[in-house]
Amino acid sequence: MSNDQIRTGGCYCEAVTYTVNGPMRDVIVCHCLQYRKQSGHYYAATNAKKADVTISGEENITVFRASDSASRHFCSICGSALFWIEDDSETLSILAGSVNEPSRLKIQAHIFCADKGDYYELDDGLPQYPQSD
């Protein structure tokens, strides 16, 4: 595997770290109300196959059941949002801000734009979807 497919990341306090040994999707920005309420803004996330992700410090992860079909995972020490995991999926979403640089990622689209906050504009010219893509 080439080094450009190996990425690392983690939370702010470094109690939780991870390594991704495989491809990561470019970033999707989600403007849904749930994410805005949880983070104070929108979420920007990439994803990877679960089998490609190794997590250290899992004992420091708190899980919040976000819905009947997904959970959000964050550091129980510093509060950094790290993962969103849909039940029965082979992938996990990784918050883009938690990926160490150089991430080699770029934003590809915006989703749940119908729920976007009224205090900012989406004017980057990227695709926008009222719900998910």
Short mmCIF file of N, CA and C in Angstrom, two decimals:
data_model
loop_
_atom_site.label_atom_id
_atom_site.label_comp_id
_atom_site.label_asym_id
_atom_site.label_seq_id
_atom_site.Cartn_x
_atom_site.Cartn_y
_atom_site.Cartn_z
N MET A 1 0.85 -1.18 0.00
CA MET A 1 0.00 0.00 0.00
C MET A 1 0.89 1.24 0.00
N SER A 2 0.52 2.22 -0.81
CA SER A 2 1.32 3.44 -0.87
C SER A 2 1.07 4.29 0.37
N ASN A 3 2.07 5.10 0.71
CA ASN A 3 1.95 5.96 1.89
C ASN A 3 0.84 6.99 1.77
N ASP A 4 0.41 7.33 0.54
CA ASP A 4 -0.65 8.32 0.40
C ASP A 4 -2.02 7.76 0.79
N GLN A 5 -2.12 6.47 1.08
CA GLN A 5 -3.37 5.90 1.57
C GLN A 5 -3.31 5.60 3.06
N ILE A 6 -2.26 6.02 3.73
CA ILE A 6 -2.16 5.85 5.18
C ILE A 6 -2.32 7.24 5.80
N ARG A 7 -3.34 7.37 6.66
CA ARG A 7 -3.58 8.64 7.35
C ARG A 7 -3.77 8.36 8.83
N THR A 8 -3.47 9.36 9.63
CA THR A 8 -3.64 9.25 11.07
C THR A 8 -4.50 10.41 11.55
N GLY A 9 -4.99 10.27 12.77
CA GLY A 9 -5.78 11.35 13.35
C GLY A 9 -6.13 11.01 14.78
N GLY A 10 -6.98 11.85 15.35
CA GLY A 10 -7.41 11.63 16.72
C GLY A 10 -8.06 12.85 17.31
N CYS A 11 -8.30 12.76 18.59
CA CYS A 11 -8.96 13.85 19.30
C CYS A 11 -7.94 14.93 19.70
N TYR A 12 -8.44 16.01 20.23
CA TYR A 12 -7.61 17.15 20.62
C TYR A 12 -6.59 16.78 21.69
N CYS A 13 -6.99 16.00 22.70
CA CYS A 13 -6.08 15.67 23.81
C CYS A 13 -5.23 14.44 23.53
N GLU A 14 -5.47 13.80 22.38
CA GLU A 14 -4.72 12.62 21.94
C GLU A 14 -4.98 11.37 22.78
N ALA A 15 -6.06 11.35 23.55
CA ALA A 15 -6.43 10.15 24.29
C ALA A 15 -6.98 9.08 23.36
N VAL A 16 -7.53 9.52 22.21
CA VAL A 16 -8.01 8.61 21.17
C VAL A 16 -7.27 8.96 19.89
N THR A 17 -6.64 7.96 19.29
CA THR A 17 -5.98 8.16 18.00
C THR A 17 -6.41 7.03 17.07
N TYR A 18 -6.20 7.24 15.78
CA TYR A 18 -6.54 6.21 14.82
C TYR A 18 -5.59 6.28 13.62
N THR A 19 -5.51 5.15 12.93
CA THR A 19 -4.78 5.05 11.68
C THR A 19 -5.71 4.45 10.65
N VAL A 20 -5.73 5.03 9.47
CA VAL A 20 -6.51 4.50 8.36
C VAL A 20 -5.53 3.98 7.32
N ASN A 21 -5.58 2.71 7.05
CA ASN A 21 -4.72 2.07 6.06
C ASN A 21 -5.57 1.72 4.84
N GLY A 22 -5.94 2.72 4.09
CA GLY A 22 -6.76 2.52 2.90
C GLY A 22 -7.35 3.84 2.44
N PRO A 23 -8.13 3.78 1.38
CA PRO A 23 -8.69 5.03 0.84
C PRO A 23 -9.73 5.65 1.75
N MET A 24 -9.82 6.97 1.66
CA MET A 24 -10.84 7.73 2.37
C MET A 24 -11.61 8.55 1.34
N ARG A 25 -12.92 8.61 1.51
CA ARG A 25 -13.76 9.42 0.63
C ARG A 25 -13.45 10.90 0.87
N ASP A 26 -13.61 11.71 -0.16
CA ASP A 26 -13.51 13.15 0.06
C ASP A 26 -14.62 13.59 1.00
N VAL A 27 -14.53 14.79 1.49
CA VAL A 27 -15.37 15.29 2.58
C VAL A 27 -16.76 15.70 2.10
N ILE A 28 -17.75 15.27 2.87
CA ILE A 28 -19.14 15.72 2.71
C ILE A 28 -19.45 16.61 3.90
N VAL A 29 -20.02 17.77 3.64
CA VAL A 29 -20.39 18.69 4.71
C VAL A 29 -21.89 18.56 4.95
N CYS A 30 -22.25 18.23 6.20
CA CYS A 30 -23.65 18.03 6.56
C CYS A 30 -24.15 19.20 7.41
N HIS A 31 -25.26 19.78 6.97
CA HIS A 31 -25.82 20.96 7.63
C HIS A 31 -27.09 20.63 8.42
N CYS A 32 -27.33 19.34 8.73
CA CYS A 32 -28.56 18.96 9.43
C CYS A 32 -28.61 19.57 10.83
N LEU A 33 -29.80 19.72 11.34
CA LEU A 33 -30.01 20.33 12.65
C LEU A 33 -29.33 19.54 13.76
N GLN A 34 -29.37 18.20 13.69
CA GLN A 34 -28.74 17.39 14.74
C GLN A 34 -27.24 17.71 14.84
N TYR A 35 -26.55 17.73 13.72
CA TYR A 35 -25.11 18.03 13.75
C TYR A 35 -24.85 19.45 14.22
N ARG A 36 -25.68 20.39 13.75
CA ARG A 36 -25.46 21.78 14.17
C ARG A 36 -25.66 21.92 15.67
N LYS A 37 -26.65 21.24 16.23
CA LYS A 37 -26.89 21.31 17.67
C LYS A 37 -25.75 20.64 18.45
N GLN A 38 -25.25 19.53 17.94
CA GLN A 38 -24.19 18.82 18.66
C GLN A 38 -22.86 19.57 18.61
N SER A 39 -22.54 20.15 17.46
CA SER A 39 -21.20 20.72 17.30
C SER A 39 -21.16 22.24 17.41
N GLY A 40 -22.29 22.88 17.26
CA GLY A 40 -22.31 24.34 17.23
C GLY A 40 -22.13 24.88 15.82
N HIS A 41 -22.01 24.01 14.84
CA HIS A 41 -21.86 24.40 13.44
C HIS A 41 -22.18 23.17 12.60
N TYR A 42 -21.74 23.10 11.39
CA TYR A 42 -21.98 21.92 10.57
C TYR A 42 -20.87 20.90 10.76
N TYR A 43 -21.11 19.69 10.29
CA TYR A 43 -20.11 18.61 10.34
C TYR A 43 -19.48 18.44 8.97
N ALA A 44 -18.21 18.18 8.95
CA ALA A 44 -17.50 17.85 7.72
C ALA A 44 -16.86 16.49 7.96
N ALA A 45 -17.24 15.50 7.15
CA ALA A 45 -16.77 14.14 7.41
C ALA A 45 -16.32 13.43 6.14
N THR A 46 -15.32 12.61 6.30
CA THR A 46 -14.87 11.67 5.29
C THR A 46 -15.37 10.30 5.75
N ASN A 47 -15.01 9.24 5.05
CA ASN A 47 -15.28 7.91 5.58
C ASN A 47 -14.25 6.92 5.08
N ALA A 48 -14.22 5.76 5.71
CA ALA A 48 -13.30 4.69 5.37
C ALA A 48 -13.94 3.37 5.74
N LYS A 49 -13.44 2.30 5.18
CA LYS A 49 -13.91 0.97 5.57
C LYS A 49 -13.50 0.71 7.00
N LYS A 50 -14.40 0.17 7.78
CA LYS A 50 -14.10 -0.16 9.18
C LYS A 50 -12.86 -1.06 9.28
N ALA A 51 -12.73 -1.98 8.34
CA ALA A 51 -11.60 -2.92 8.36
C ALA A 51 -10.26 -2.23 8.16
N ASP A 52 -10.28 -1.01 7.62
CA ASP A 52 -9.04 -0.26 7.37
C ASP A 52 -8.65 0.66 8.53
N VAL A 53 -9.50 0.75 9.56
CA VAL A 53 -9.28 1.70 10.66
C VAL A 53 -8.87 0.97 11.93
N THR A 54 -7.75 1.42 12.52
CA THR A 54 -7.29 0.91 13.80
C THR A 54 -7.39 2.06 14.80
N ILE A 55 -8.09 1.83 15.90
CA ILE A 55 -8.31 2.87 16.91
C ILE A 55 -7.56 2.51 18.18
N SER A 56 -6.83 3.47 18.74
CA SER A 56 -6.18 3.33 20.04
C SER A 56 -6.88 4.25 21.03
N GLY A 57 -7.03 3.79 22.26
CA GLY A 57 -7.69 4.59 23.28
C GLY A 57 -9.20 4.46 23.25
N GLU A 58 -9.70 3.34 22.74
CA GLU A 58 -11.16 3.15 22.65
C GLU A 58 -11.86 3.28 24.00
N GLU A 59 -11.13 3.01 25.08
CA GLU A 59 -11.73 3.15 26.41
C GLU A 59 -12.07 4.60 26.73
N ASN A 60 -11.55 5.54 25.94
CA ASN A 60 -11.83 6.96 26.14
C ASN A 60 -12.91 7.48 25.21
N ILE A 61 -13.61 6.57 24.54
CA ILE A 61 -14.67 6.98 23.62
C ILE A 61 -16.02 6.83 24.31
N THR A 62 -16.83 7.87 24.20
CA THR A 62 -18.21 7.83 24.65
C THR A 62 -19.08 7.76 23.42
N VAL A 63 -20.11 6.93 23.49
CA VAL A 63 -21.01 6.72 22.35
C VAL A 63 -22.36 7.34 22.67
N PHE A 64 -22.86 8.14 21.75
CA PHE A 64 -24.20 8.72 21.86
C PHE A 64 -25.05 8.12 20.75
N ARG A 65 -26.12 7.50 21.12
CA ARG A 65 -27.02 6.88 20.15
C ARG A 65 -27.79 8.00 19.47
N ALA A 66 -27.41 8.36 18.25
CA ALA A 66 -27.96 9.51 17.54
C ALA A 66 -29.35 9.27 16.97
N SER A 67 -29.64 8.02 16.65
CA SER A 67 -30.93 7.66 16.07
C SER A 67 -31.12 6.16 16.25
N ASP A 68 -32.18 5.63 15.67
CA ASP A 68 -32.40 4.19 15.73
C ASP A 68 -31.41 3.41 14.88
N SER A 69 -30.64 4.13 14.01
CA SER A 69 -29.77 3.42 13.08
C SER A 69 -28.31 3.88 13.08
N ALA A 70 -27.94 4.79 13.99
CA ALA A 70 -26.57 5.30 13.96
C ALA A 70 -26.15 5.81 15.33
N SER A 71 -24.83 5.91 15.52
CA SER A 71 -24.28 6.44 16.77
C SER A 71 -23.13 7.40 16.47
N ARG A 72 -22.93 8.34 17.40
CA ARG A 72 -21.83 9.30 17.32
C ARG A 72 -20.84 8.95 18.41
N HIS A 73 -19.56 9.04 18.08
CA HIS A 73 -18.50 8.65 19.00
C HIS A 73 -17.59 9.85 19.22
N PHE A 74 -17.32 10.15 20.49
CA PHE A 74 -16.48 11.30 20.80
C PHE A 74 -15.59 10.98 21.99
N CYS A 75 -14.53 11.76 22.15
CA CYS A 75 -13.61 11.56 23.25
C CYS A 75 -14.29 11.97 24.56
N SER A 76 -14.26 11.07 25.52
CA SER A 76 -14.90 11.36 26.81
C SER A 76 -14.06 12.30 27.67
N ILE A 77 -12.83 12.56 27.26
CA ILE A 77 -11.96 13.46 28.03
C ILE A 77 -12.06 14.89 27.50
N CYS A 78 -11.79 15.10 26.20
CA CYS A 78 -11.78 16.46 25.66
C CYS A 78 -13.05 16.82 24.89
N GLY A 79 -13.90 15.83 24.60
CA GLY A 79 -15.16 16.09 23.91
C GLY A 79 -15.08 16.14 22.40
N SER A 80 -13.91 15.90 21.82
CA SER A 80 -13.78 15.96 20.36
C SER A 80 -14.68 14.94 19.69
N ALA A 81 -15.45 15.40 18.71
CA ALA A 81 -16.25 14.50 17.89
C ALA A 81 -15.32 13.77 16.93
N LEU A 82 -15.48 12.44 16.84
CA LEU A 82 -14.56 11.64 16.04
C LEU A 82 -15.23 10.85 14.93
N PHE A 83 -16.29 10.09 15.28
CA PHE A 83 -16.87 9.16 14.31
C PHE A 83 -18.39 9.22 14.35
N TRP A 84 -18.98 8.91 13.22
CA TRP A 84 -20.41 8.66 13.10
C TRP A 84 -20.51 7.30 12.46
N ILE A 85 -21.22 6.37 13.10
CA ILE A 85 -21.26 5.00 12.61
C ILE A 85 -22.70 4.56 12.43
N GLU A 86 -23.02 4.22 11.20
CA GLU A 86 -24.34 3.70 10.88
C GLU A 86 -24.34 2.20 11.15
N ASP A 87 -25.39 1.72 11.80
CA ASP A 87 -25.51 0.30 12.09
C ASP A 87 -25.41 -0.52 10.81
N ASP A 88 -24.77 -1.68 10.91
CA ASP A 88 -24.68 -2.63 9.81
C ASP A 88 -23.97 -2.09 8.57
N SER A 89 -23.19 -1.03 8.71
CA SER A 89 -22.43 -0.49 7.58
C SER A 89 -20.99 -1.00 7.64
N GLU A 90 -20.38 -1.15 6.51
CA GLU A 90 -18.98 -1.56 6.45
C GLU A 90 -18.03 -0.37 6.55
N THR A 91 -18.59 0.84 6.59
CA THR A 91 -17.77 2.04 6.70
C THR A 91 -18.09 2.80 7.98
N LEU A 92 -17.19 3.71 8.35
CA LEU A 92 -17.47 4.64 9.43
C LEU A 92 -17.10 6.03 8.95
N SER A 93 -17.90 7.00 9.33
CA SER A 93 -17.60 8.39 9.00
C SER A 93 -16.60 8.92 10.02
N ILE A 94 -15.64 9.65 9.53
CA ILE A 94 -14.58 10.21 10.36
C ILE A 94 -14.63 11.72 10.21
N LEU A 95 -14.72 12.45 11.32
CA LEU A 95 -14.78 13.90 11.25
C LEU A 95 -13.49 14.43 10.64
N ALA A 96 -13.62 15.21 9.58
CA ALA A 96 -12.47 15.66 8.80
C ALA A 96 -11.47 16.45 9.62
N GLY A 97 -11.95 17.21 10.59
CA GLY A 97 -11.05 18.00 11.42
C GLY A 97 -10.17 17.16 12.33
N SER A 98 -10.52 15.89 12.49
CA SER A 98 -9.71 15.02 13.35
C SER A 98 -8.58 14.34 12.59
N VAL A 99 -8.55 14.49 11.27
CA VAL A 99 -7.50 13.87 10.45
C VAL A 99 -6.26 14.74 10.50
N ASN A 100 -5.12 14.14 10.81
CA ASN A 100 -3.87 14.90 10.83
C ASN A 100 -3.51 15.37 9.43
N GLU A 101 -2.85 16.51 9.37
CA GLU A 101 -2.41 17.05 8.08
C GLU A 101 -1.04 16.50 7.71
N PRO A 102 -0.74 16.33 6.45
CA PRO A 102 -1.61 16.68 5.33
C PRO A 102 -2.68 15.60 5.13
N SER A 103 -3.93 16.02 5.05
CA SER A 103 -5.03 15.07 4.92
C SER A 103 -5.21 14.61 3.47
N ARG A 104 -4.85 15.46 2.54
CA ARG A 104 -5.04 15.20 1.11
C ARG A 104 -6.53 15.01 0.77
N LEU A 105 -7.40 15.63 1.54
CA LEU A 105 -8.84 15.56 1.32
C LEU A 105 -9.34 16.89 0.81
N LYS A 106 -10.50 16.86 0.15
CA LYS A 106 -11.15 18.10 -0.27
C LYS A 106 -12.66 17.93 -0.10
N ILE A 107 -13.37 19.03 0.02
CA ILE A 107 -14.82 18.97 0.13
C ILE A 107 -15.40 18.64 -1.24
N GLN A 108 -16.34 17.68 -1.25
CA GLN A 108 -16.96 17.32 -2.53
C GLN A 108 -18.41 17.78 -2.65
N ALA A 109 -19.13 17.97 -1.54
CA ALA A 109 -20.54 18.37 -1.62
C ALA A 109 -21.06 18.76 -0.24
N HIS A 110 -22.23 19.39 -0.26
CA HIS A 110 -22.96 19.76 0.95
C HIS A 110 -24.28 18.99 0.96
N ILE A 111 -24.66 18.44 2.13
CA ILE A 111 -25.94 17.75 2.26
C ILE A 111 -26.78 18.38 3.38
N PHE A 112 -28.05 18.09 3.34
CA PHE A 112 -29.04 18.65 4.28
C PHE A 112 -28.99 20.17 4.29
N CYS A 113 -28.84 20.73 3.09
CA CYS A 113 -28.78 22.19 2.96
C CYS A 113 -30.10 22.86 3.33
N ALA A 114 -31.19 22.12 3.26
CA ALA A 114 -32.49 22.67 3.67
C ALA A 114 -32.50 23.00 5.16
N ASP A 115 -31.61 22.38 5.93
CA ASP A 115 -31.52 22.61 7.38
C ASP A 115 -30.42 23.60 7.77
N LYS A 116 -29.72 24.15 6.80
CA LYS A 116 -28.57 25.03 7.03
C LYS A 116 -28.93 26.19 7.97
N GLY A 117 -27.97 26.59 8.77
CA GLY A 117 -28.17 27.74 9.66
C GLY A 117 -28.34 29.02 8.86
N ASP A 118 -29.00 29.99 9.45
CA ASP A 118 -29.26 31.25 8.74
C ASP A 118 -28.12 32.25 8.87
N TYR A 119 -27.06 31.91 9.55
CA TYR A 119 -25.96 32.85 9.80
C TYR A 119 -24.77 32.65 8.86
N TYR A 120 -24.87 31.75 7.87
CA TYR A 120 -23.78 31.56 6.92
C TYR A 120 -24.34 31.23 5.55
N GLU A 121 -23.51 31.41 4.54
CA GLU A 121 -23.88 31.15 3.16
C GLU A 121 -23.07 29.99 2.61
N LEU A 122 -23.64 29.31 1.64
CA LEU A 122 -22.94 28.26 0.91
C LEU A 122 -22.64 28.80 -0.48
N ASP A 123 -21.45 29.30 -0.66
CA ASP A 123 -21.12 29.96 -1.93
C ASP A 123 -19.80 29.46 -2.52
N ASP A 124 -19.46 28.18 -2.24
CA ASP A 124 -18.20 27.65 -2.76
C ASP A 124 -18.35 26.99 -4.12
N GLY A 125 -19.58 26.95 -4.68
CA GLY A 125 -19.80 26.40 -6.00
C GLY A 125 -19.89 24.88 -6.04
N LEU A 126 -19.81 24.23 -4.90
CA LEU A 126 -19.89 22.76 -4.85
C LEU A 126 -21.35 22.31 -4.86
N PRO A 127 -21.62 21.06 -5.24
CA PRO A 127 -23.00 20.56 -5.25
C PRO A 127 -23.65 20.69 -3.88
N GLN A 128 -24.94 21.04 -3.90
CA GLN A 128 -25.72 21.18 -2.67
C GLN A 128 -26.99 20.34 -2.80
N TYR A 129 -27.29 19.57 -1.76
CA TYR A 129 -28.46 18.71 -1.76
C TYR A 129 -29.35 19.07 -0.59
N PRO A 130 -30.69 19.16 -0.82
CA PRO A 130 -31.58 19.54 0.28
C PRO A 130 -31.58 18.53 1.43
N GLN A 131 -31.41 17.24 1.09
CA GLN A 131 -31.30 16.18 2.10
C GLN A 131 -29.93 15.52 1.93
N SER A 132 -29.88 14.20 1.88
CA SER A 132 -28.60 13.55 1.62
C SER A 132 -28.39 13.42 0.12
N ASP A 133 -27.16 13.08 -0.28
CA ASP A 133 -26.87 13.01 -1.72
C ASP A 133 -27.31 11.75 -2.31
#
